[in-house]
């Protein structure tokens, strides 16, 4: 058993230099019964846009505060301790800003042990402790509650979550042991593993309460007052706290191991075995069904310190920094003051993609949106789709009736193109062919205002060529969405040699208004994401056409840790789209990109691959097996993986030399946001440095020094 009070935590002081300290002032509250509750309010002195975090200095001060309160409790001065946060925020978890400077695994372990020492003391004060979760609580913020005797939550709290697995870590301050023993193994698996792997999904307060993470939930109007009255009721015995989801003996004996086994199978099927943290978390949850809290905390100490010093966490922190900081301040974006105010949006087309655009624009910008098409039947179908999707949002409670009606009224469909006259921003969503796109822009350019911005959603064609016949090509900008439009957070904004700053600025402002992250790219074939995905898909196709079995090819890509195998991805985006992108890239760079008539043969089939119930490919369809023409020179998994690693390193190096994006970080940002490239890789370039592909291809690395774990 670890005695945390005997550990020397002074090495952590070196990492507190630039910490924004969250202080822990205390005030005594006289409860209605006459009992006294000492209330700690965590507050870093900043507004709610800078959440409380738990760094070394913060934990040191909080530990001293709790030690003082333990003494007061022993003297009979107080009858309970409460802990809450500043307005809207309890705590957004650990302050990880200094982790990259850790000198060793031993010091990393001190982070885990310090958290256990301080937060763990909430259950060892000699009097009950109450966590009044008044707002955002992530990671260590949730673990403050778990270590307390009782917990209440504000019904309006922004989010409740244990997101550590998303960052390549585990809940290491009690979460992995305490949570399953509070809410049961199935609920804990959802919170600790499933939600982080679903794009870092968080819980609403009501959901967390129903899972059993909190004992009571109160409205924001009088949250603290009601929580204090409730706490007084618990202390005086008037209120009995019942926890219906706490696991009993039968769950521990039977349900628990079965749930763990099923979760392991699901993980292997969905994400492969490359990511470490989900499996480490799974093992900790498994072992939490027996043994003491001290043993559980010791396991968390070992697991957390091991992960903190690993390559996957280092890459995750790099990726997290890109998404949290760089994505919010796009490099190369002109002054937003140059942007044209957008009061009406026009969308050329009324098909599925156009309708998804219209829904997004009307929901986010709340301005009139016009859609047009060749005939009224297509227009009516598009408008009906948009209305139906608004209805679904209303049914789910995400829109109230008035808002839903307002949005429906803002969408208008017609075949009359003269109605584009008062649109400020017009985007096309027509067939991916230069001639078609040129034609639709030629039809509307004489109609729209001289300062209206034109945008193309092309995925791989030359934006400059699309605008070649325009009278004012400087108003045209590439505005490339990713599917599904409502979900994927990236827009590639493409600048041609003549694109005006005002058009570019408007595109960036509109992207932000849509809730998307924009990255500036040059007008190069495939831009960033599709160019690199075409490299991945092309290498997979090449191996198949050489004669390598489909499942061997799929398995070869596993070490990349991608969210989908190459052929799962092709099946998702569509074989016709994939064939078109491969042709575009092979025509542009025939010496580096692979395309084959096989793609077009397969694209003509109603079904190309067979899949199991989890979406995992099991083989070619019978029809595909008949038309597929392959050679007799299969290659090994290692050879396929090396080809794709070296191919990506070569292509990224060329793209940087061509100035496709401002810096290497923008390549990774595009892949993370537009292709779901895993955080544990850091996008592509830290991974390529780590596995030696960069060195093999250009005798260097993309990052100096390479992004690696402590001591690597």
XYZ file of C-alpha atoms in Angstrom:
712
model
C 0.000 0.000 0.000
C 1.366 3.392 -1.037
C 1.637 6.002 1.695
C 1.308 9.142 -0.414
C 2.164 11.421 2.511
C 5.686 9.958 2.631
C 6.455 10.757 -1.021
C 8.673 13.704 -1.957
C 6.671 15.669 -4.534
C 9.174 18.544 -4.825
C 10.349 17.510 -8.347
C 6.910 18.617 -9.593
C 7.568 22.198 -8.448
C 9.750 22.746 -11.514
C 6.691 22.378 -13.737
C 4.574 24.960 -11.944
C 6.466 28.037 -13.198
C 3.906 29.139 -15.795
C 0.868 27.463 -14.238
C -2.325 29.476 -13.886
C -2.988 28.414 -10.300
C -6.506 27.456 -9.307
C -6.814 28.635 -5.720
C -8.965 26.983 -3.053
C -10.325 29.619 -0.639
C -12.650 28.396 2.126
C -15.700 29.941 3.808
C -17.849 28.459 6.539
C -21.541 27.979 5.780
C -24.025 27.692 8.627
C -26.574 25.094 7.536
C -30.276 25.247 8.593
C -29.728 22.504 11.169
C -26.956 24.488 12.842
C -24.188 22.305 11.449
C -21.222 23.993 9.737
C -20.007 23.100 6.260
C -16.625 24.432 5.119
C -17.031 25.296 1.441
C -14.013 25.334 -0.906
C -14.481 27.314 -4.132
C -11.960 26.458 -6.846
C -11.089 29.641 -8.744
C -8.157 30.566 -10.965
C -9.149 34.230 -11.046
C -9.981 34.170 -14.782
C -13.401 34.269 -16.434
C -15.247 31.159 -17.610
C -13.368 31.132 -20.941
C -10.248 30.057 -19.025
C -11.371 27.007 -17.026
C -9.923 25.917 -13.695
C -7.237 23.274 -14.169
C -5.377 21.067 -11.715
C -1.640 21.574 -12.044
C 1.163 20.870 -9.531
C 0.840 24.182 -7.650
C -2.958 23.929 -7.616
C -2.841 20.423 -6.149
C -0.246 21.455 -3.580
C -2.447 24.325 -2.361
C -5.616 22.209 -2.407
C -3.836 19.484 -0.451
C -2.808 22.008 2.207
C -6.367 23.363 2.330
C -7.829 19.884 2.831
C -5.232 19.022 5.475
C -6.246 22.142 7.404
C -9.911 21.206 7.153
C -9.168 17.694 8.389
C -7.664 19.259 11.503
C -10.702 21.483 11.975
C -12.995 18.481 11.573
C -11.065 16.572 14.241
C -11.481 19.587 16.564
C -15.251 19.551 16.002
C -15.284 22.984 14.324
C -16.891 21.751 11.109
C -19.306 18.920 10.319
C -18.755 18.598 6.558
C -16.611 19.862 3.687
C -18.005 20.998 0.354
C -16.134 21.757 -2.864
C -17.461 23.706 -5.847
C -16.104 25.908 -8.623
C -16.197 29.410 -10.001
C -19.126 30.376 -12.237
C -19.904 27.712 -14.881
C -16.736 25.694 -14.111
C -15.672 23.098 -11.573
C -12.460 21.972 -13.291
C -11.390 20.985 -16.803
C -9.011 18.321 -15.566
C -5.249 18.196 -15.114
C -2.976 20.942 -16.404
C -0.859 19.010 -18.896
C 1.066 21.977 -20.295
C 4.356 20.977 -18.647
C 4.206 17.263 -19.360
C 6.470 17.464 -22.417
C 9.284 18.650 -20.100
C 9.125 15.647 -17.768
C 12.597 14.145 -17.398
C 11.644 10.579 -16.504
C 8.945 8.025 -15.829
C 9.574 8.380 -12.084
C 8.622 12.063 -12.180
C 5.624 11.221 -14.381
C 4.482 8.817 -11.696
C 4.518 11.660 -9.177
C 1.720 13.332 -11.177
C -0.490 10.292 -10.670
C 0.465 9.941 -7.021
C -0.055 13.631 -6.225
C -3.561 13.479 -7.681
C -4.354 10.428 -5.583
C -2.897 12.004 -2.454
C -4.871 15.244 -2.762
C -8.186 14.141 -4.280
C -8.127 10.927 -2.290
C -8.023 12.950 0.926
C -11.588 14.112 0.185
C -12.729 10.740 1.503
C -10.455 10.838 4.568
C -11.407 14.100 6.267
C -13.185 12.521 9.221
C -16.426 14.205 8.100
C -18.511 13.723 4.930
C -17.392 15.576 1.830
C -19.753 16.968 -0.805
C -18.833 17.856 -4.402
C -21.224 20.504 -5.732
C -20.498 20.249 -9.468
C -21.733 23.628 -10.621
C -20.451 23.494 -14.218
C -17.952 21.937 -16.601
C -16.245 18.903 -15.067
C -13.738 16.939 -17.127
C -11.163 14.363 -16.069
C -9.820 15.412 -12.689
C -12.895 17.600 -12.238
C -15.082 14.490 -12.320
C -12.599 12.673 -10.078
C -12.998 15.394 -7.450
C -16.606 14.271 -7.279
C -15.810 10.558 -7.334
C -13.441 10.930 -4.384
C -16.060 12.860 -2.389
C -18.639 11.152 -0.211
C -21.630 12.713 -2.009
C -22.157 14.573 -5.282
C -24.698 17.015 -6.734
C -24.729 18.487 -10.244
C -26.073 21.655 -11.863
C -28.587 20.740 -14.589
C -27.045 23.353 -16.886
C -23.401 22.224 -16.575
C -21.725 22.407 -19.990
C -20.280 18.881 -19.993
C -19.363 15.963 -17.759
C -16.730 13.509 -19.011
C -13.653 11.405 -18.424
C -11.923 12.079 -21.781
C -8.482 10.696 -20.941
C -8.590 7.715 -23.336
C -9.111 10.174 -26.206
C -5.717 11.696 -25.337
C -3.897 8.398 -24.933
C -4.223 8.300 -21.130
C -6.539 6.747 -18.513
C -8.525 8.333 -15.663
C -5.647 8.163 -13.209
C -6.835 10.023 -10.106
C -9.346 7.439 -8.962
C -11.674 7.340 -11.956
C -10.777 3.896 -13.256
C -11.369 2.292 -9.842
C -14.085 4.410 -8.262
C -16.436 4.877 -11.224
C -17.259 1.204 -11.977
C -17.737 0.600 -8.262
C -20.221 3.478 -8.185
C -22.244 3.037 -11.390
C -21.569 -0.535 -12.528
C -19.266 -1.915 -15.180
C -21.426 -1.351 -18.268
C -22.019 2.309 -17.446
C -18.346 2.784 -16.607
C -17.288 1.266 -19.931
C -19.486 3.819 -21.682
C -18.026 6.787 -19.791
C -14.360 5.753 -19.698
C -13.898 4.052 -23.090
C -16.840 4.273 -25.490
C -17.543 8.003 -25.222
C -13.922 9.159 -25.653
C -13.651 6.973 -28.764
C -16.811 8.537 -30.226
C -15.151 11.837 -31.141
C -14.698 12.574 -27.428
C -18.409 12.544 -26.607
C -19.401 14.145 -23.311
C -22.391 13.662 -21.006
C -25.122 16.134 -20.237
C -25.764 16.519 -16.479
C -29.072 14.644 -16.663
C -27.373 11.702 -18.408
C -24.607 11.607 -15.812
C -27.176 11.727 -13.004
C -29.171 8.855 -14.506
C -26.003 6.780 -14.835
C -25.529 7.235 -11.081
C -22.526 9.546 -11.184
C -24.411 12.076 -9.017
C -26.747 11.718 -6.065
C -28.899 14.771 -6.848
C -29.447 17.249 -9.686
C -30.683 20.830 -9.213
C -31.617 23.725 -11.476
C -29.045 26.459 -12.099
C -31.210 29.218 -10.584
C -30.488 28.131 -7.003
C -28.008 25.309 -7.483
C -25.675 26.024 -4.601
C -28.457 26.925 -2.161
C -30.402 23.755 -2.961
C -27.237 21.657 -2.782
C -26.462 23.018 0.685
C -30.005 22.317 1.920
C -29.753 18.820 0.445
C -26.375 18.269 2.119
C -27.882 19.371 5.443
C -30.643 16.812 4.946
C -28.061 14.082 4.361
C -26.045 15.103 7.422
C -29.117 15.180 9.685
C -30.420 11.854 8.354
C -33.583 13.314 6.799
C -32.360 12.315 3.311
C -31.260 8.779 2.563
C -28.979 8.493 -0.479
C -29.740 5.450 -2.599
C -27.461 4.343 -5.414
C -29.356 1.908 -7.575
C -26.496 1.361 -10.051
C -23.882 0.359 -7.500
C -22.738 -3.159 -8.456
C -23.737 -6.053 -6.246
C -22.084 -9.411 -5.731
C -23.800 -11.077 -8.697
C -22.733 -8.327 -11.097
C -19.134 -8.705 -9.960
C -19.196 -12.486 -10.392
C -21.022 -12.800 -13.720
C -21.947 -9.566 -15.527
C -18.591 -7.854 -14.990
C -16.269 -10.360 -16.744
C -18.767 -10.832 -19.591
C -19.000 -7.065 -20.156
C -15.195 -6.786 -20.207
C -14.884 -9.634 -22.713
C -17.505 -8.106 -25.011
C -15.873 -4.679 -24.779
C -12.494 -6.139 -25.680
C -13.932 -7.844 -28.754
C -15.687 -4.635 -29.779
C -12.477 -2.628 -29.391
C -10.428 -5.061 -31.461
C -13.064 -4.974 -34.184
C -13.465 -1.188 -34.212
C -9.997 0.236 -33.572
C -7.573 -2.672 -33.867
C -4.890 -3.205 -31.271
C -2.541 -0.272 -31.946
C -4.050 2.312 -29.527
C -2.778 1.503 -26.026
C -4.919 3.587 -23.686
C -8.317 1.939 -24.367
C -6.888 -1.470 -23.503
C -5.044 -0.200 -20.428
C -8.303 1.408 -19.277
C -10.147 -1.841 -19.959
C -7.689 -3.815 -17.820
C -8.051 -1.307 -14.960
C -11.854 -1.486 -15.129
C -11.644 -5.278 -15.141
C -9.466 -5.360 -12.021
C -11.637 -2.780 -10.247
C -14.266 -5.443 -9.480
C -12.155 -6.739 -6.600
C -9.392 -5.614 -4.264
C -9.059 -2.479 -2.184
C -9.162 1.180 -3.185
C -5.469 1.464 -2.297
C -4.677 -1.362 -4.729
C -6.824 0.283 -7.398
C -5.046 3.613 -6.949
C -1.622 1.920 -7.125
C -2.603 0.289 -10.445
C -3.663 3.704 -11.759
C -0.305 5.188 -10.684
C 1.607 2.585 -12.693
C -0.661 2.754 -15.741
C -0.808 6.545 -15.933
C 2.943 7.035 -15.573
C 3.592 4.411 -18.243
C 1.251 6.104 -20.718
C 2.417 9.663 -19.950
C 5.961 8.896 -21.094
C 4.857 7.015 -24.242
C 4.959 8.054 -27.906
C 1.188 7.907 -28.287
C 0.564 10.480 -25.571
C 3.264 12.796 -26.957
C 1.624 12.602 -30.382
C -1.816 13.093 -28.836
C -0.719 16.268 -27.072
C 0.707 17.599 -30.351
C -2.603 16.805 -32.078
C -4.644 18.265 -29.223
C -2.649 21.486 -29.422
C -3.298 21.695 -33.176
C -7.048 21.243 -32.747
C -7.391 23.505 -29.716
C -5.112 26.344 -30.816
C -3.951 26.285 -34.441
C -7.390 25.364 -35.797
C -8.929 28.348 -34.045
C -6.395 30.784 -35.557
C -5.994 29.648 -39.193
C -2.594 30.457 -40.662
C -2.873 32.629 -43.777
C -6.425 33.838 -43.123
C -6.778 37.522 -44.143
C -8.092 40.179 -41.768
C -11.717 39.347 -41.009
C -12.564 43.029 -41.470
C -12.204 42.423 -45.232
C -15.027 39.866 -45.235
C -18.295 40.640 -46.981
C -21.314 40.438 -44.683
C -23.374 37.408 -45.684
C -27.130 38.030 -45.438
C -28.298 35.436 -47.973
C -26.728 32.215 -49.247
C -27.287 30.594 -52.631
C -26.656 26.901 -53.299
C -26.475 25.643 -56.881
C -28.076 22.211 -56.870
C -30.717 20.491 -54.771
C -29.303 16.967 -54.463
C -28.220 15.315 -51.233
C -24.952 17.254 -50.869
C -26.642 20.577 -51.714
C -29.441 19.838 -49.252
C -26.919 19.041 -46.511
C -25.219 22.368 -47.250
C -28.530 24.215 -47.066
C -29.400 22.622 -43.725
C -26.020 23.554 -42.258
C -26.095 27.144 -43.557
C -29.618 27.833 -42.365
C -29.049 26.274 -38.919
C -25.755 28.007 -38.220
C -26.050 31.361 -40.004
C -29.837 31.851 -39.604
C -30.041 33.682 -42.959
C -32.222 33.004 -46.029
C -30.904 30.074 -48.083
C -31.795 29.562 -51.757
C -31.458 26.233 -53.583
C -32.014 25.722 -57.311
C -31.941 22.829 -59.740
C -32.865 21.915 -63.293
C -36.511 21.108 -62.570
C -39.076 21.725 -59.854
C -39.303 18.050 -58.868
C -35.644 18.017 -57.818
C -36.047 21.318 -56.017
C -39.112 20.063 -54.140
C -37.281 16.873 -53.141
C -34.362 18.937 -51.763
C -36.620 21.271 -49.774
C -38.580 18.291 -48.415
C -35.335 16.680 -47.232
C -34.297 19.879 -45.424
C -37.719 20.254 -43.777
C -37.647 16.603 -42.728
C -34.194 16.956 -41.134
C -35.352 20.068 -39.249
C -38.328 18.025 -38.045
C -35.991 15.315 -36.735
C -34.003 17.909 -34.774
C -37.246 19.237 -33.333
C -38.391 15.730 -32.353
C -35.083 15.159 -30.536
C -35.537 18.382 -28.587
C -32.545 20.064 -30.245
C -34.832 22.743 -31.719
C -37.987 24.225 -30.238
C -41.098 24.631 -32.365
C -40.600 28.332 -33.078
C -36.973 27.866 -34.131
C -37.871 24.930 -36.382
C -40.595 26.956 -38.109
C -38.232 29.893 -38.511
C -35.602 27.688 -40.170
C -38.134 26.138 -42.551
C -39.272 29.611 -43.576
C -35.701 30.659 -44.355
C -35.217 27.881 -46.953
C -36.503 28.570 -50.450
C -36.252 26.405 -53.560
C -36.800 27.458 -57.172
C -35.740 26.893 -60.773
C -35.540 30.662 -61.288
C -31.843 31.581 -61.187
C -32.590 35.326 -61.157
C -33.216 34.924 -57.428
C -29.449 34.679 -56.935
C -29.327 38.448 -57.497
C -29.277 39.343 -53.803
C -27.134 36.430 -52.568
C -23.820 37.402 -50.965
C -22.289 33.905 -50.967
C -23.064 31.274 -53.630
C -21.664 27.745 -53.493
C -22.056 25.014 -56.107
C -22.827 21.413 -55.260
C -23.062 19.870 -58.717
C -21.398 16.936 -60.473
C -17.602 16.706 -60.050
C -16.670 17.696 -63.588
C -14.927 20.906 -64.630
C -17.241 21.608 -67.564
C -20.393 21.264 -65.457
C -19.053 23.570 -62.748
C -17.901 26.141 -65.311
C -21.356 26.104 -66.901
C -23.327 26.734 -63.688
C -21.058 29.613 -62.694
C -21.334 31.104 -66.196
C -25.131 31.090 -65.823
C -25.226 32.922 -62.508
C -22.260 35.305 -62.719
C -24.228 37.927 -64.726
C -27.041 37.686 -62.152
C -25.215 38.017 -58.823
C -23.917 41.285 -57.398
C -20.420 42.375 -58.431
C -19.079 41.786 -54.926
C -20.836 38.446 -54.316
C -18.480 35.594 -53.398
C -18.539 32.383 -55.454
C -17.433 29.097 -53.901
C -16.842 25.634 -55.292
C -17.043 22.456 -53.244
C -14.776 20.515 -55.580
C -12.876 17.730 -53.840
C -9.932 17.476 -56.239
C -10.396 19.592 -59.376
C -8.481 22.791 -60.133
C -10.344 25.771 -58.711
C -8.459 28.049 -61.107
C -9.670 25.983 -64.068
C -13.245 26.014 -62.774
C -13.077 29.824 -62.722
C -11.176 30.196 -65.995
C -14.194 31.563 -67.919
C -15.442 33.924 -65.220
C -15.363 37.638 -65.830
C -14.170 38.039 -62.219
C -12.243 34.882 -61.248
C -10.816 36.749 -58.245
C -14.163 36.294 -56.455
C -13.960 32.467 -56.676
C -12.680 30.413 -53.739
C -12.506 26.685 -53.034
C -14.710 25.687 -50.083
C -14.305 21.945 -49.700
C -16.524 20.168 -47.154
C -16.129 16.583 -45.984
C -18.824 13.973 -45.573
C -20.986 13.816 -43.522
C -21.292 17.594 -43.850
C -22.944 18.157 -40.456
C -20.337 16.126 -38.572
C -16.895 16.555 -40.144
C -15.232 19.663 -38.689
C -12.890 20.601 -41.560
C -13.269 22.897 -44.534
C -10.318 23.198 -46.921
C -10.330 26.793 -48.199
C -8.541 26.875 -51.538
C -6.798 29.967 -52.844
C -6.019 30.354 -56.555
C -3.267 32.682 -57.832
C -5.923 35.368 -58.402
C -8.283 34.896 -55.437
C -8.986 38.264 -53.807
C -8.327 38.809 -50.114
C -11.969 39.819 -49.599
C -13.199 36.506 -51.049
C -10.726 34.569 -48.925
C -11.624 36.506 -45.767
C -15.337 35.942 -46.371
C -14.745 32.209 -46.782
C -12.900 31.997 -43.449
C -15.568 34.023 -41.623
C -18.366 31.906 -43.122
C -16.529 28.681 -42.175
C -16.245 29.883 -38.584
C -19.933 30.823 -38.584
C -20.734 27.281 -39.672
C -18.836 25.959 -36.658
C -16.098 24.501 -38.857
C -12.316 24.683 -38.719
C -10.770 26.059 -41.898
C -7.301 25.398 -43.282
C -5.844 27.391 -46.169
C -4.514 25.336 -49.086
C -3.067 26.146 -52.476
C -4.901 25.110 -55.629
C -3.175 21.755 -56.073
C -4.707 18.417 -57.167
C -6.589 16.791 -54.278
C -5.611 19.704 -51.991
C -4.459 18.009 -48.744
C -6.812 15.317 -47.459
C -7.849 13.688 -50.735
C -4.312 13.807 -52.092
C -2.988 11.840 -49.125
C -5.996 9.529 -48.876
C -5.533 8.809 -52.580
C -2.005 7.723 -51.744
C -3.307 5.371 -49.031
C -6.130 3.987 -51.172
C -3.882 3.708 -54.218
C -1.308 1.617 -52.387
C -4.071 -0.654 -51.093
C -5.486 -1.032 -54.604
C -2.041 -1.642 -56.099
C -1.409 -4.513 -53.673
C -4.775 -6.115 -54.485
C -4.236 -5.800 -58.222
C -0.802 -7.388 -57.861
C -2.534 -10.438 -56.428
C -2.477 -9.879 -52.657
C -5.594 -11.203 -50.834
C -8.015 -8.458 -49.770
C -7.870 -9.258 -46.050
C -4.057 -9.325 -46.098
C -4.095 -5.799 -47.521
C -6.627 -4.626 -44.939
C -4.547 -6.105 -42.122
C -1.342 -4.485 -43.414
C -2.689 -1.015 -42.652
C -3.498 -1.779 -38.989
C -0.275 -0.273 -37.547
C -1.294 3.134 -38.942
C -4.157 3.121 -36.415
C -6.585 4.684 -38.906
C -10.306 4.774 -38.025
C -11.085 2.712 -41.128
C -9.214 0.308 -43.360
C -8.600 1.573 -46.919
C -11.419 -0.436 -48.465
C -13.843 0.444 -45.665
C -13.081 4.074 -46.480
C -13.561 3.550 -50.219
C -16.857 1.785 -49.543
C -17.979 4.704 -47.370
C -17.106 7.541 -49.781
C -18.342 5.517 -52.761
C -16.435 3.552 -55.371
C -17.307 6.028 -58.131
C -15.958 8.942 -56.094
C -12.832 6.958 -55.218
C -12.280 6.032 -58.860
C -12.630 9.685 -59.877
C -10.176 10.900 -57.214
C -7.639 8.209 -58.130
C -7.902 9.170 -61.821
C -7.441 12.852 -60.957
C -4.334 12.165 -58.899
C -2.835 9.639 -61.347
C -3.351 12.070 -64.232
C -1.672 14.854 -62.253
C 1.201 12.772 -60.896
C 1.371 9.508 -62.904
C 4.768 8.577 -61.491
C 3.537 8.634 -57.881
C -0.177 7.743 -57.862
C -1.855 4.500 -58.837
C -5.144 4.132 -60.700
C -6.672 1.172 -62.476
C -9.638 0.298 -64.652
C -10.496 -2.165 -61.879
C -11.798 0.803 -59.882
C -14.305 1.673 -62.585
C -15.342 -1.961 -63.058
C -16.010 -2.260 -59.331
C -17.735 1.145 -59.161
C -20.380 -0.102 -61.580
C -21.467 -2.857 -59.163
C -24.292 -2.520 -56.615
C -22.139 -4.224 -53.940
C -18.356 -4.527 -53.981
C -17.430 -5.973 -50.576
C -19.122 -8.127 -47.957
C -19.081 -7.030 -44.306
C -19.950 -8.482 -40.915
C -22.395 -6.893 -38.457
C -19.644 -4.598 -37.125
C -18.893 -3.233 -40.600
C -15.625 -5.180 -40.882
C -14.890 -6.320 -44.431
C -14.914 -10.101 -44.804
C -14.229 -10.392 -48.547
C -15.201 -9.398 -52.062
C -18.802 -9.732 -53.159
C -19.430 -12.507 -55.704
C -19.929 -9.909 -58.434
C -16.663 -8.158 -57.553
C -14.733 -11.413 -57.541
C -15.909 -12.033 -61.113
C -14.835 -8.687 -62.591
C -11.643 -8.134 -60.567
C -8.494 -8.617 -62.641
C -5.421 -9.331 -60.518
C -1.831 -10.382 -61.073
C 0.120 -13.221 -59.524
C 2.706 -11.325 -57.507
C 1.264 -10.891 -53.981
C 3.228 -8.776 -51.520
C 3.659 -9.087 -47.763
C 1.967 -6.986 -45.084
C 5.343 -5.459 -44.171
C 6.010 -4.454 -47.769
C 2.558 -2.864 -48.150
C 2.987 -0.915 -44.908
C 6.446 0.312 -45.914
C 5.144 1.406 -49.306
C 2.374 3.505 -47.783
C 4.645 4.950 -45.076
C 7.305 5.949 -47.588
C 4.715 7.118 -50.102
C 3.092 9.417 -47.549
C 6.461 10.786 -46.396
C 7.448 11.510 -49.997
C 4.145 13.147 -50.895
C 4.005 15.321 -47.774
C 7.587 16.484 -48.350
C 6.678 17.416 -51.943
C 3.499 19.202 -50.816
C 5.463 21.292 -48.330
C 7.986 22.149 -51.026
C 5.145 23.200 -53.330
C 3.587 25.373 -50.619
C 0.267 23.505 -50.657
C -0.128 24.530 -46.998
C 1.834 27.049 -44.936
C 3.471 24.540 -42.573
C 3.685 20.841 -41.762
C 1.282 21.309 -38.833
C -1.462 22.165 -41.344
C -1.021 18.778 -43.048
C -1.629 17.019 -39.744
C -4.515 19.305 -38.827
C -6.233 18.522 -42.138
C -5.791 14.777 -41.674
C -7.047 14.840 -38.077
C -10.114 16.983 -38.809
C -10.895 15.837 -42.346
C -9.988 12.152 -42.301
C -10.205 11.178 -38.635
C -6.472 10.475 -38.501
C -5.829 9.313 -34.940
C -4.569 11.600 -32.197
C -2.186 8.827 -31.123
C -0.358 9.286 -34.436
C -0.454 13.081 -34.112
C -1.819 13.149 -37.651
C 0.705 11.658 -40.092
C 4.057 13.382 -39.759
C 5.013 12.530 -36.143
C 4.183 8.904 -36.951
C 6.267 8.931 -40.148
C 9.207 10.399 -38.216
C 8.799 7.800 -35.488
C 8.754 4.746 -37.789
C 11.716 5.939 -39.843
C 9.873 6.671 -43.099
C 11.017 10.313 -43.141
C 14.633 9.239 -42.731
C 14.301 6.589 -45.460
C 12.746 9.026 -47.935
C 14.561 12.320 -47.423
C 17.207 11.629 -44.769
C 15.561 13.897 -42.228
C 12.449 14.373 -40.126
C 9.381 16.593 -40.360
C 9.832 17.672 -36.733
C 13.061 18.595 -34.976
C 13.359 16.946 -32.580
C 10.847 14.214 -33.498
C 7.692 14.139 -31.379
C 8.337 11.235 -29.022
C 7.677 10.180 -25.473
C 9.842 10.970 -22.422
C 13.318 9.508 -22.706
C 12.734 8.204 -26.254
